[in-house]
Short mmCIF file of C-alpha atoms and ligand atoms in Angstrom, two decimals:
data_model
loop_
_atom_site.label_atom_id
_atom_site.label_comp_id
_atom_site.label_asym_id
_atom_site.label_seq_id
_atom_site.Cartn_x
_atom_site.Cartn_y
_atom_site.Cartn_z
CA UNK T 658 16.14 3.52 -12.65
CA UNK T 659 12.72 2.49 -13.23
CA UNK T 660 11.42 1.13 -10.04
CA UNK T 661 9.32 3.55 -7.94
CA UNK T 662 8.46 3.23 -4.07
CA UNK T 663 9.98 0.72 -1.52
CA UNK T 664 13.39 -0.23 -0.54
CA UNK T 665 15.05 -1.42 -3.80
CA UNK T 666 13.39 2.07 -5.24
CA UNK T 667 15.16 3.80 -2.46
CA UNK T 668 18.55 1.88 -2.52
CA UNK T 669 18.64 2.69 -6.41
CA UNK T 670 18.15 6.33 -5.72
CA UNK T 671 21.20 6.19 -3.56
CA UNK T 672 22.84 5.11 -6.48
CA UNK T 673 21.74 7.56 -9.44
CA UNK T 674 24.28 10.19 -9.23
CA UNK T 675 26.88 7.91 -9.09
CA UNK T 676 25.57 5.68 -11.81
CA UNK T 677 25.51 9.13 -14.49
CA UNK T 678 29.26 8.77 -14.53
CA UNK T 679 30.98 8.98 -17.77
CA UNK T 680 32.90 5.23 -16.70
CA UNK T 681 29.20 3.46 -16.13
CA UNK T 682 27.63 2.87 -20.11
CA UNK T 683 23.88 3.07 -20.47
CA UNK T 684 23.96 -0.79 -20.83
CA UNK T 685 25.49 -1.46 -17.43
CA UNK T 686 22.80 1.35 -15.98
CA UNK T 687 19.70 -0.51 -17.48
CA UNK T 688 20.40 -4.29 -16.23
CA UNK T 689 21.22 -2.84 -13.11
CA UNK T 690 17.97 -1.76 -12.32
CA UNK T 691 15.81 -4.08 -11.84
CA UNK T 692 16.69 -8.09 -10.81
CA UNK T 693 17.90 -10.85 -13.30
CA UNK T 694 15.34 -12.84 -11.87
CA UNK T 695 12.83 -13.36 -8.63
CA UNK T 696 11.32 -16.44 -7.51
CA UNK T 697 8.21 -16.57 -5.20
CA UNK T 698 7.61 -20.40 -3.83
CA UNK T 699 4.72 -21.70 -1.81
CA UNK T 700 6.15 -23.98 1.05
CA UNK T 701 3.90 -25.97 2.48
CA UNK T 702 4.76 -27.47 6.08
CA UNK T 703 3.27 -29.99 8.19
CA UNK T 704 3.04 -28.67 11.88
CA UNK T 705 3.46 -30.86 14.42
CA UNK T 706 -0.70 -30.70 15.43
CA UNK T 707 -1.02 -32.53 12.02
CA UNK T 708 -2.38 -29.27 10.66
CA UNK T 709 -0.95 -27.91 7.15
CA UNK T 710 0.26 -24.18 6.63
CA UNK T 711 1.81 -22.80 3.88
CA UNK T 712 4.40 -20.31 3.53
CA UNK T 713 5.94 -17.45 1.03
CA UNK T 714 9.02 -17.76 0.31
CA UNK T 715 11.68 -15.67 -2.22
CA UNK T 716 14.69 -16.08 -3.91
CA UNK T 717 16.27 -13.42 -5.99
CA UNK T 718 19.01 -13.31 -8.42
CA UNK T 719 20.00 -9.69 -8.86
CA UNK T 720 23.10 -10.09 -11.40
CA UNK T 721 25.03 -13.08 -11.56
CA UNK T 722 27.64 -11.07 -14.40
CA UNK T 723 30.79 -11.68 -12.36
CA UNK T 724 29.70 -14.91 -11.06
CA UNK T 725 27.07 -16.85 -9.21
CA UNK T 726 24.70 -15.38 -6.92
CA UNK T 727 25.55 -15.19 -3.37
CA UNK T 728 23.51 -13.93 -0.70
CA UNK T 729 21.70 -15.16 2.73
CA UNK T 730 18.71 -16.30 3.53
CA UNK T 731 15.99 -14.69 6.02
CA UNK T 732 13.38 -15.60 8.15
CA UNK T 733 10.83 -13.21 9.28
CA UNK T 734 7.37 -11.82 9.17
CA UNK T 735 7.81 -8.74 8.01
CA UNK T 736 9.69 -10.06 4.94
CA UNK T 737 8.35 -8.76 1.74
CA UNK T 738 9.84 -9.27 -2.29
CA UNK T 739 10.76 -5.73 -1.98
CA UNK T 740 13.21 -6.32 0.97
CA UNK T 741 14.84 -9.16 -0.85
CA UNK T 742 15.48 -7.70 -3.83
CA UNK T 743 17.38 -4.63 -2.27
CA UNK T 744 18.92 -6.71 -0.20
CA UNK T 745 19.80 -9.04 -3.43
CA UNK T 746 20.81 -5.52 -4.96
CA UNK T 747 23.51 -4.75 -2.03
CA UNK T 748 24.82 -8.19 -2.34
CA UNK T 749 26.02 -7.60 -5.77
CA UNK T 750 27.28 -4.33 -5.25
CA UNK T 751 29.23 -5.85 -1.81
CA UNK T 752 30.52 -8.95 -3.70
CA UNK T 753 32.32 -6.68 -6.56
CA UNK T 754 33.30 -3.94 -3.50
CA UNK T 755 35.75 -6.43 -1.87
CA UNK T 756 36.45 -8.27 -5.35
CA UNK T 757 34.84 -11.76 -5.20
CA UNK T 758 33.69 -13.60 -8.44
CA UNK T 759 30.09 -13.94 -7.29
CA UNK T 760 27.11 -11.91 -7.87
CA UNK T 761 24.23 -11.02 -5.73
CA UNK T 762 21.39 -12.62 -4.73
CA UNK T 763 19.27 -12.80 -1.16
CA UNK T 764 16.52 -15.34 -0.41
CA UNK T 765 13.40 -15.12 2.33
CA UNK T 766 10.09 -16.76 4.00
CA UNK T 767 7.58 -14.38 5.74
CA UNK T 768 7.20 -16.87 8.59
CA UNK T 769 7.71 -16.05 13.02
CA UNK T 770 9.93 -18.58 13.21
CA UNK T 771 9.73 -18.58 16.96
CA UNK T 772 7.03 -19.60 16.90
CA UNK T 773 7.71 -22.77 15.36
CA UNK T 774 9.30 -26.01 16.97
CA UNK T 775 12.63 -27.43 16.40
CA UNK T 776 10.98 -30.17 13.47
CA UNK T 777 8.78 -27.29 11.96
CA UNK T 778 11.84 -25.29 11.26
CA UNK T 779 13.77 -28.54 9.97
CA UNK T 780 10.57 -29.46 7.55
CA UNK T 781 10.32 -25.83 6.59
CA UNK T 782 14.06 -25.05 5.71
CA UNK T 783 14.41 -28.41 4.06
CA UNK T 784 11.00 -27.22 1.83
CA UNK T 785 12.46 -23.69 0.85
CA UNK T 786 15.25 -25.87 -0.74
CA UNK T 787 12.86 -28.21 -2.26
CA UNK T 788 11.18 -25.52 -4.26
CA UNK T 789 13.94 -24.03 -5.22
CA UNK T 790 16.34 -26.67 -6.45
CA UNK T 791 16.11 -25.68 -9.87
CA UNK T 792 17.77 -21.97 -9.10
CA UNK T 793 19.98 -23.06 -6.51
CA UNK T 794 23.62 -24.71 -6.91
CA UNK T 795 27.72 -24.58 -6.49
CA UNK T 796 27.60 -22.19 -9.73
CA UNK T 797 24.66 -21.17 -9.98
CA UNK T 798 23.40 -19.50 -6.77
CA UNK T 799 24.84 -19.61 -3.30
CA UNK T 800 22.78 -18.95 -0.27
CA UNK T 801 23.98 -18.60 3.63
CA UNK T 802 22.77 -17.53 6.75
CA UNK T 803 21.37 -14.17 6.95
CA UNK T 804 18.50 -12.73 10.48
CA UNK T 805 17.13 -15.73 11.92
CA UNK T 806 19.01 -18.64 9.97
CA UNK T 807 22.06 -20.07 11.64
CA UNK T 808 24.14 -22.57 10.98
CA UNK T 809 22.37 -25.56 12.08
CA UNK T 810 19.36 -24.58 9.40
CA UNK T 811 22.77 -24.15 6.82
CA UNK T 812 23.38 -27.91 7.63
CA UNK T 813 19.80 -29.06 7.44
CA UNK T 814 19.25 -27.55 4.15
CA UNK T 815 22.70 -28.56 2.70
CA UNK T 816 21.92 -32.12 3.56
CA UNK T 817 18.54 -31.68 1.32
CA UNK T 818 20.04 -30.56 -1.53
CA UNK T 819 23.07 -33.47 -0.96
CA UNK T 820 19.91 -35.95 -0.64
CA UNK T 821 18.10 -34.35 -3.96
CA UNK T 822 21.42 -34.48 -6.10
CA UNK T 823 22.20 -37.50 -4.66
CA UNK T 824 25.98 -36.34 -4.05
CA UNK T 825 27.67 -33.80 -1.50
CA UNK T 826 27.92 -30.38 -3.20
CA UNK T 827 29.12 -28.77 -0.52
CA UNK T 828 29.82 -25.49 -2.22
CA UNK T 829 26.11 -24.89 -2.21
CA UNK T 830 25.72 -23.23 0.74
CA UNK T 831 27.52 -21.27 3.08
CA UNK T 832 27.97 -20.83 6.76
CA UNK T 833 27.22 -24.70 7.21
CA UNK T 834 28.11 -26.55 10.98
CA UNK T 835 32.06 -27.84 10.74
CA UNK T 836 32.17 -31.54 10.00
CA UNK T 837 29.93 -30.55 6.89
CA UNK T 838 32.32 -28.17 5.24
CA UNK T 839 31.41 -25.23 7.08
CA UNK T 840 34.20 -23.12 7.30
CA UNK T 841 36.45 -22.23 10.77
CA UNK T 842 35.97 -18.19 11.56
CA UNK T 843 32.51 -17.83 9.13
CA UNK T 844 30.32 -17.03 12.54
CA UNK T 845 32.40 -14.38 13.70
CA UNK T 846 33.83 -13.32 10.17
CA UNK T 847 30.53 -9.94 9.88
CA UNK T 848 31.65 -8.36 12.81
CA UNK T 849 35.55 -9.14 13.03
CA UNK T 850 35.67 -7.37 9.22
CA UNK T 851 33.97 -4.75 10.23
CA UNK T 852 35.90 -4.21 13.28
CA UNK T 853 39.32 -4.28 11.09
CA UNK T 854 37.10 -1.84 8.39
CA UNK T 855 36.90 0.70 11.83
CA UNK T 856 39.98 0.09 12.53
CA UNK T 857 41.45 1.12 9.38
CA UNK T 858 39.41 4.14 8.64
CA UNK T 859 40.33 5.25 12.92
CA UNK T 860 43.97 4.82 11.93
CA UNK T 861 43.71 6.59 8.78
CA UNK T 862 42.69 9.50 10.74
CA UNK T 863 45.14 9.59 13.38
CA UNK T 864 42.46 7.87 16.03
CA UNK T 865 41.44 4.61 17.71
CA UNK T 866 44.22 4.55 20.61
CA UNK T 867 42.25 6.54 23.19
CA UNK T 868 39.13 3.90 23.74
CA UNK T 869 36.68 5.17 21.42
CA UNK T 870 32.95 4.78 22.75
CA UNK T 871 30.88 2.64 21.09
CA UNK T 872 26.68 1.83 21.03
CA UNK T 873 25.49 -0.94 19.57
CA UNK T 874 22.20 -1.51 17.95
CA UNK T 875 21.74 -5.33 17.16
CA UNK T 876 22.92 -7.97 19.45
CA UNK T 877 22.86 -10.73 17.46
CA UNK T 878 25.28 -12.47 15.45
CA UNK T 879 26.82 -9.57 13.75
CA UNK T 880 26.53 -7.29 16.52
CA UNK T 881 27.68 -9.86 19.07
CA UNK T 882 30.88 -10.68 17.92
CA UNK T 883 31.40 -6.88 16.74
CA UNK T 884 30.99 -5.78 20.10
CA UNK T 885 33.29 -8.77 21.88
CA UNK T 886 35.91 -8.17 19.75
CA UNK T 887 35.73 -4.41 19.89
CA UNK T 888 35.56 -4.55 23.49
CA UNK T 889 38.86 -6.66 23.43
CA UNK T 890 40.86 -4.23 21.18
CA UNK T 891 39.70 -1.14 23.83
CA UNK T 892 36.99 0.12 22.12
CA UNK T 893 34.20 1.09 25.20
CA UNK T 894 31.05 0.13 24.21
CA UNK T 895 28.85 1.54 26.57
CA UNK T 896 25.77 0.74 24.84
CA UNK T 897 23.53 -2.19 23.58
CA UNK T 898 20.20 -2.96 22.25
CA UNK T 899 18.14 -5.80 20.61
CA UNK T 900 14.91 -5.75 19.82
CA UNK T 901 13.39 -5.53 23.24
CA UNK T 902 15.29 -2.31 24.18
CA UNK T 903 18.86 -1.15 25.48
CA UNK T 904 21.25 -1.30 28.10
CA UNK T 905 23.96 1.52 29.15
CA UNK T 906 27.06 2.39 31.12
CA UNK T 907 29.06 4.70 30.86
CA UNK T 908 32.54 2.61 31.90
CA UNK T 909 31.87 0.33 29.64
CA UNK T 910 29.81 -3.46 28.83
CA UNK T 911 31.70 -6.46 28.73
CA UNK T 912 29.34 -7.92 25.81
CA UNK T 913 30.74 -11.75 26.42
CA UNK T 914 29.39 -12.69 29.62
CA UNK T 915 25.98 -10.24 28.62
CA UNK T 916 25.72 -12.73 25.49
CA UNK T 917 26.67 -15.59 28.11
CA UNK T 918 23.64 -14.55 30.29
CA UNK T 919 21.21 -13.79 27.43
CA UNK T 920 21.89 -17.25 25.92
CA UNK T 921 21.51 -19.23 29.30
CA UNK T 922 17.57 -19.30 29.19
CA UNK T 923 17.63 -20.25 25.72
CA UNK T 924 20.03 -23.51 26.43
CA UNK T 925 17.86 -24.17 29.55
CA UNK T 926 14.16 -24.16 27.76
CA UNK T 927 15.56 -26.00 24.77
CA UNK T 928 15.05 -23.28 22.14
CA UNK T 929 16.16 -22.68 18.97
CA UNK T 930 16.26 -18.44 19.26
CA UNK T 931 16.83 -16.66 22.38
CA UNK T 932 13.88 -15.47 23.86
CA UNK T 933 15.86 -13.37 26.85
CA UNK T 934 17.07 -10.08 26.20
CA UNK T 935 20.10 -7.57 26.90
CA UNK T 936 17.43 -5.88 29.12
CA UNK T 937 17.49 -8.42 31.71
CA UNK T 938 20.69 -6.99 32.97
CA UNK T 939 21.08 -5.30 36.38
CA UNK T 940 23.60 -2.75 37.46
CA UNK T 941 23.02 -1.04 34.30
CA UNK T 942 20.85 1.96 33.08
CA UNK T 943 18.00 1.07 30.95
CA UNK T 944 17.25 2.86 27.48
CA UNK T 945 14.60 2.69 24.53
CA UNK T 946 16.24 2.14 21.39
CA UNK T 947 15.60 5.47 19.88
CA UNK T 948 17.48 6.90 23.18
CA UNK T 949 20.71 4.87 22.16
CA UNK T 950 20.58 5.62 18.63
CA UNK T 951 20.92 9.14 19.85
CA UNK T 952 23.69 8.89 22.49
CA UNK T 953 26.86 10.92 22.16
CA UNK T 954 29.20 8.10 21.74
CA UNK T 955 31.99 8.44 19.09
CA UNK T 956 30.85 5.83 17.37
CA UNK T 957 27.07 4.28 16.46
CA UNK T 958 27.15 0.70 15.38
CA UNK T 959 24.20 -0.08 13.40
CA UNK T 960 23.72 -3.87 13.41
CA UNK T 961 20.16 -4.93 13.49
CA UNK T 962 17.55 -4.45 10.65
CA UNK T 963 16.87 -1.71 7.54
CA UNK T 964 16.02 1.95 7.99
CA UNK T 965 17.21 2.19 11.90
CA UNK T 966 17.72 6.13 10.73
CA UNK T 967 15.05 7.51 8.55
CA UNK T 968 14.03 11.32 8.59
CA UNK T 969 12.05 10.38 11.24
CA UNK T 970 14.95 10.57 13.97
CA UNK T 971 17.95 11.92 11.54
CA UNK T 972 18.10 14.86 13.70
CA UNK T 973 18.61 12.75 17.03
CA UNK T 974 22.04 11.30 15.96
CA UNK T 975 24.83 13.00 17.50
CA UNK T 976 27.56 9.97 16.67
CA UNK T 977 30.56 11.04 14.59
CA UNK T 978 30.84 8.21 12.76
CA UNK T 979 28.15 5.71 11.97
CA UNK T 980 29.23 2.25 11.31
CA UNK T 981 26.36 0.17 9.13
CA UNK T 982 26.61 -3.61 9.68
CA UNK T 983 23.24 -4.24 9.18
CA UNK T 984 22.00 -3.89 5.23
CA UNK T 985 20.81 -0.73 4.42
CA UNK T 986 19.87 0.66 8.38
CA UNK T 987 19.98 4.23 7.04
CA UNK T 988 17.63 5.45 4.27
CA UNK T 989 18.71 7.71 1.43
CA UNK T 990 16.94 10.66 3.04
CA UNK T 991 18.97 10.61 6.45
CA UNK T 992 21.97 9.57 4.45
CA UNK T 993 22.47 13.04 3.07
CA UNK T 994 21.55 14.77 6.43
CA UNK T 995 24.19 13.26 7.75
CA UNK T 996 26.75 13.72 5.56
CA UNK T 997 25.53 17.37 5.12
CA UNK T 998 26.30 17.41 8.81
CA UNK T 999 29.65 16.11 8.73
CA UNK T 1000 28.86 12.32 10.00
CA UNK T 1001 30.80 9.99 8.86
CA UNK T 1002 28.58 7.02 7.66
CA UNK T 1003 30.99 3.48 6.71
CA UNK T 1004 28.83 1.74 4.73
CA UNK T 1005 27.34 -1.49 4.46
CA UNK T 1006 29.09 -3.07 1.50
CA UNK T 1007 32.32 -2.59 3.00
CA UNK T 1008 31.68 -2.86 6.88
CA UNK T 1009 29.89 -6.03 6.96
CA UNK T 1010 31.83 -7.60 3.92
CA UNK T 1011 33.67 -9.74 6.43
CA UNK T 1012 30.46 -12.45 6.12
CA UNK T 1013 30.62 -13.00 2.54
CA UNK T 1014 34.58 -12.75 2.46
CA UNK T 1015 34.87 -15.70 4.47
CA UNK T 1016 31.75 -17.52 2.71
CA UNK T 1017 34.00 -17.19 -0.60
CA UNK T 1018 36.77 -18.84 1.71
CA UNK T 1019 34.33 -21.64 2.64
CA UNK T 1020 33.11 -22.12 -0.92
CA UNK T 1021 36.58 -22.19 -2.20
CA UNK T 1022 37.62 -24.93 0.61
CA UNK T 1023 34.71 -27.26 -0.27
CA UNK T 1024 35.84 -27.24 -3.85
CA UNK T 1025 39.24 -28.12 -3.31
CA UNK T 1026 38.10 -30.64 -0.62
CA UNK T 1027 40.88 -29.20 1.69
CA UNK T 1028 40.43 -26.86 4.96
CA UNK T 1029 42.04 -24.01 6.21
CA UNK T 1030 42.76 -23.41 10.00
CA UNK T 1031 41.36 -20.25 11.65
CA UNK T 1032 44.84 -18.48 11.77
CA UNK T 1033 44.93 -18.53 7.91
CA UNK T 1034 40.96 -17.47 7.42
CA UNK T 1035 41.71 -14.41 9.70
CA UNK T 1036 44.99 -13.43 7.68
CA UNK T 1037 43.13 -14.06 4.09
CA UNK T 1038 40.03 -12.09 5.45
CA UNK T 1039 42.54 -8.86 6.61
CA UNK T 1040 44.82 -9.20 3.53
CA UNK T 1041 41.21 -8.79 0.93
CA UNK T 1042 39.55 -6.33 3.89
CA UNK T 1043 42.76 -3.94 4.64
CA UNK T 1044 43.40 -3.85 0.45
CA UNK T 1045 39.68 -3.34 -1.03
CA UNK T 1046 38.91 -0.97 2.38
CA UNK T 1047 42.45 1.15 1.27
CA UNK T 1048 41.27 1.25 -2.01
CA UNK T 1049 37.64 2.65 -0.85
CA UNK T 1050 39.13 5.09 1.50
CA UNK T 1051 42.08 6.37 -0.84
CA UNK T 1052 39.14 6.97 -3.88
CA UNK T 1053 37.00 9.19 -1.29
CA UNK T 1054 39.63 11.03 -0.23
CA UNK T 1055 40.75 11.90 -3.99
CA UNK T 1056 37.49 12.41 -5.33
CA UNK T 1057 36.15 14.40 -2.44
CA UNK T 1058 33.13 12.08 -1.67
CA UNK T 1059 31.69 10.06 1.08
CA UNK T 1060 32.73 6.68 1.78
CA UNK T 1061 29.47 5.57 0.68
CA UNK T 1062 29.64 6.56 -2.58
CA UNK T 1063 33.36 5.95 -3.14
CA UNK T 1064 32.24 1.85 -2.09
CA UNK T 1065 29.47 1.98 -4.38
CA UNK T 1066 31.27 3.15 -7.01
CA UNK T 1067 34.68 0.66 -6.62
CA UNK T 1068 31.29 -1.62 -6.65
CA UNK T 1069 29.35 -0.53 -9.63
CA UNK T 1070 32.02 0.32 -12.03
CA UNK T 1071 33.77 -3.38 -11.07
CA UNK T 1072 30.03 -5.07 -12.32
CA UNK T 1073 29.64 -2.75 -15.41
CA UNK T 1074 33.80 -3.60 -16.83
CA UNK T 1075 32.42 -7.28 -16.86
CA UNK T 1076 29.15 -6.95 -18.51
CA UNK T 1077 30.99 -4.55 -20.86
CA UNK T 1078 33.37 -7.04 -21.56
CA UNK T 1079 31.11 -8.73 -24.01
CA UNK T 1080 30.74 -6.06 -25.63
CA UNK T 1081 28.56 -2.37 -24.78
CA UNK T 1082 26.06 -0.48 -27.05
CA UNK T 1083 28.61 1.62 -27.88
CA UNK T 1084 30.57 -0.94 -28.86
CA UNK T 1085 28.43 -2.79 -31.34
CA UNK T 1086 27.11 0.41 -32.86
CA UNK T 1087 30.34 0.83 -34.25
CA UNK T 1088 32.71 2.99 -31.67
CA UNK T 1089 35.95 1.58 -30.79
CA UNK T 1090 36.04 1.37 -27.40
CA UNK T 1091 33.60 -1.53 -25.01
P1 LIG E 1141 20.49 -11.86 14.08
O1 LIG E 1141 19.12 -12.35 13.83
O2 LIG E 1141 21.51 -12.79 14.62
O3 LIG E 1141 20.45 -10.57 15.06
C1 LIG E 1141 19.65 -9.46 14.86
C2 LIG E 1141 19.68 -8.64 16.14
O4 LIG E 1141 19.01 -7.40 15.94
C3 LIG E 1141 18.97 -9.32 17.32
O5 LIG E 1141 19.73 -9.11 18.49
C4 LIG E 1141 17.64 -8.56 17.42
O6 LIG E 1141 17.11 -8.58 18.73
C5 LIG E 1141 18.12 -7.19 17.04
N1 LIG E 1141 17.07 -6.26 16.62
C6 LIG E 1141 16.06 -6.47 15.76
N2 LIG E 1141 15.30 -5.34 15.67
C7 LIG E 1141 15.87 -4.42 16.49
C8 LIG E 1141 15.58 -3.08 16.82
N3 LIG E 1141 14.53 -2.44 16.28
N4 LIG E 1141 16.39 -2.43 17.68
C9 LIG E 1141 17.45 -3.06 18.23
N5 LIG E 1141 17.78 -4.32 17.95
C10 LIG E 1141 17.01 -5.00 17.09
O7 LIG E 1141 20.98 -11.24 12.68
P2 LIG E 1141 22.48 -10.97 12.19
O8 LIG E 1141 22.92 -12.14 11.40
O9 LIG E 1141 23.30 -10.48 13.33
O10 LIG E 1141 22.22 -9.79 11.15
C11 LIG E 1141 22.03 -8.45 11.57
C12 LIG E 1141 22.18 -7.54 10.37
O11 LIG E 1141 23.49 -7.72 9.80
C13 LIG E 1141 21.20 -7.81 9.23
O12 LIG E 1141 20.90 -6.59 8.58
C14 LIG E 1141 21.99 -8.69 8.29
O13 LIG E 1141 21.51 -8.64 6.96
C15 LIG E 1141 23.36 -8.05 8.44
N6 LIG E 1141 24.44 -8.94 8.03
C16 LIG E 1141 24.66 -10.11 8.69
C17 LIG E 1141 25.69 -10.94 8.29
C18 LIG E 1141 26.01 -12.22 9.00
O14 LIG E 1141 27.00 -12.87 8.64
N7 LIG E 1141 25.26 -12.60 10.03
C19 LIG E 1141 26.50 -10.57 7.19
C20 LIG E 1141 26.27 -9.35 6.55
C21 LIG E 1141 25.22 -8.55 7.00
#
């Protein structure tokens, strides 16, 4: 591991016990710690004033061993290098996790892009693909929606990259509107995968029939769709926050018509994001977000941005089991605290695998040129989830670790078979094994 400070540094420290295993070689250790490759791009864009800005933008390859790189595509200020390669990082590990032949990759702009208009967004989305034509493709590197990119900017850059190769490639980007071989069930796939992940592990445990409670950090489209479909299963999610604080009863949210609400002003002024929030809601009690990361529900859903838990409020959590759908939302440090205390944390490359399971799906239907209907997307997505979840729960249980390490490891040893496949150090210095 030779990167020090910052996330990547701090995801990779997460990883260091489990990559001095006897089944990880010394070659598969060294390329995985640092990126195959990074990409910084200057975007210019025109603004509708006339005036010219330009932007930063990223795209990072982390490994592309198993396949090509896969991996979303954010938009936000406080995007740095550092945040897309971890997140690059947990793409790969996620992508061998649940057993898809793609690698990992992530791609970003530091731009507000609320502040923006409609065509600003269009110009600028269509210029991150511009730049980056040469890195991007079906096989070579897959991008998809990720915080503040939606479908609609899928589409928009799609079509640039159809226009530039002069011939639809569909396959190059997921999570695209249907009509342009976007898939059916890819906007709800996050949070339905990682409500069948809950499920499974509740089960497993003898639990989940008497209405868990729920809170929900992140209302967007991961959390949104978590939390409907939760609700509808009995879960009682008596919690909710986005960025502008959180909401609470204690009989329970009906998230739909709350998302309903929230989305109303946006559809009325014409905007691209919502600028309402959960808060707006009456009849309920109002929190901070630090007071519903610390309510004692049975289960904390974690569904907005990185390092939600740090040491800093560790000690506040009083969940029993801590569901990450966001990347990364709890830092190594808080990570053991809670498992020293018994949490139970289900972590991000399994629990919000859902998104990239049904990208593969999408992928896979634009190269055959033939479309699946929602029915058979939600069976393919349980069959790979309830298999490669088994598989993660059934190797903690036998090796006496947490869940997190038992994904990471299904993960990491998955990437190192393939790159020793072509043969190890040990193997070309004359052993007989790879
Ligand atoms: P989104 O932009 O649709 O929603 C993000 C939500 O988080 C918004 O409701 C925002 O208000 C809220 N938020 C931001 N900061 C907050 C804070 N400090 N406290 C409470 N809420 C806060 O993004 P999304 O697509 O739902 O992604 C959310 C997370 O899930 C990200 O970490 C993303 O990488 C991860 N993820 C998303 C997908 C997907 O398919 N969308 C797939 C895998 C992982």
């Amino acid at each position: 591991m030779t990167r020090s400070g910052g996330l990547l540094a701090d995801a990779l420290a997460h990883l260091k016990p489990l990559m001095d295993h006897e089944r990880i070689s010394e070659d598969a250790r060294r390329r995985l710690s640092q990126p195959n490759r990074v990409v910084e791009v200057e975007i210019p864009l025109r603004m509708d004033d006339g005036s010219l800005r330009v932007y930063t933008g990223w795209r990072v390859l982390y490994d592309n061993t198993r396949g090509p790189g896969k991996g979303g595509i954010r938009f936000h200020p406080d995007v740095t290098v550092d945040e897309v390669e971890a997140l690059s990082f947990w793409m790969a590990v996620k992508c061998a996790v649940v057993d898809l032949p793609f690698g990992g990759a992530k791609g970003g702009i530091c731009v507000d892009p609320k502040q923006l208009s409609r065509l600003e967004l269009e110009r600028l989305s269509r210029g991150y693909i511009r730049a980056l034509l040469d890195v991007i493709g079906p096989d070579r590197d897959i991008p998809a929606p990720d915080v503040n990119t939606n479908e609609t900017i899928m589409g928009w850059m799609a079509d640039e990259y159809r226009q530039a190769a002069g011939q639809h490639r569909r396959g190059v980007i997921t999570g695209k509107p249907p009509g342009h071989g976007g898939s059916l069930g890819r906007t709800a796939a996050t949070g339905r995968g990682a409500l069948q992940v809950l499920n499974i592990w509740e089960r497993r445990n003898g639990r989940g029939d008497d209405h868990p409670t729920v809170a929900v950090q992140g209302f967007g489209n991961a959390g949104f769709h978590f939390a409907r479909l939760a609700h509808d299963a009995g879960y009682r999610v008596v919690a909710i926050a986005d960025s502008r604080g959180a909401i609470y009863r204690e009989e329970g949210l009906d998230p739909l018509p709350i998302w309903e609400r929230k989305n109303k002003t946006k559809e009325l002024a014409g905007e691209v994001y919502c600028e309402a929030s959960v808060c707006s809601e009456v009849e309920v009690d109002h929190l901070t977000n630090d007071e519903l990361l610390g309510l004692d529900v049975d289960i904390l859903v974690l569904a907005a941005l990185e390092n939600a838990i740090t040491e800093r409020n560790v000690d506040s959590i009083r969940a029993k089991t801590v569901l990450e759908i966001a990347n990364g939302p709890i830092n190594n440090a808080a990570d053991r605290a809670l498992h020293e205390r018994g949490v139970t944390v289900i972590p991000d490359v399994l629990a919000n695998s859902g998104g990239v399971i049904v990208s593969h799906m999408e992928w896979v239907q634009n190269r055959m040129g033939d479309y699946w209907s929602e029915l058979e997307i939600e069976q393919k997505l349980a069959a790979r989830l309830g298999e490669q979840a088994d598989l993660v729960f059934g190797r903690a249980v036998a090796e006496e670790e947490s869940l997190r390490s038992a994904a990471y490891r299904q993960g990491i040893e998955r990437i190192a078979i393939a790159m020793d496949g072509l043969g190890s150090e040990r193997y070309f210095c004359g052993d007989t094994g790879p």
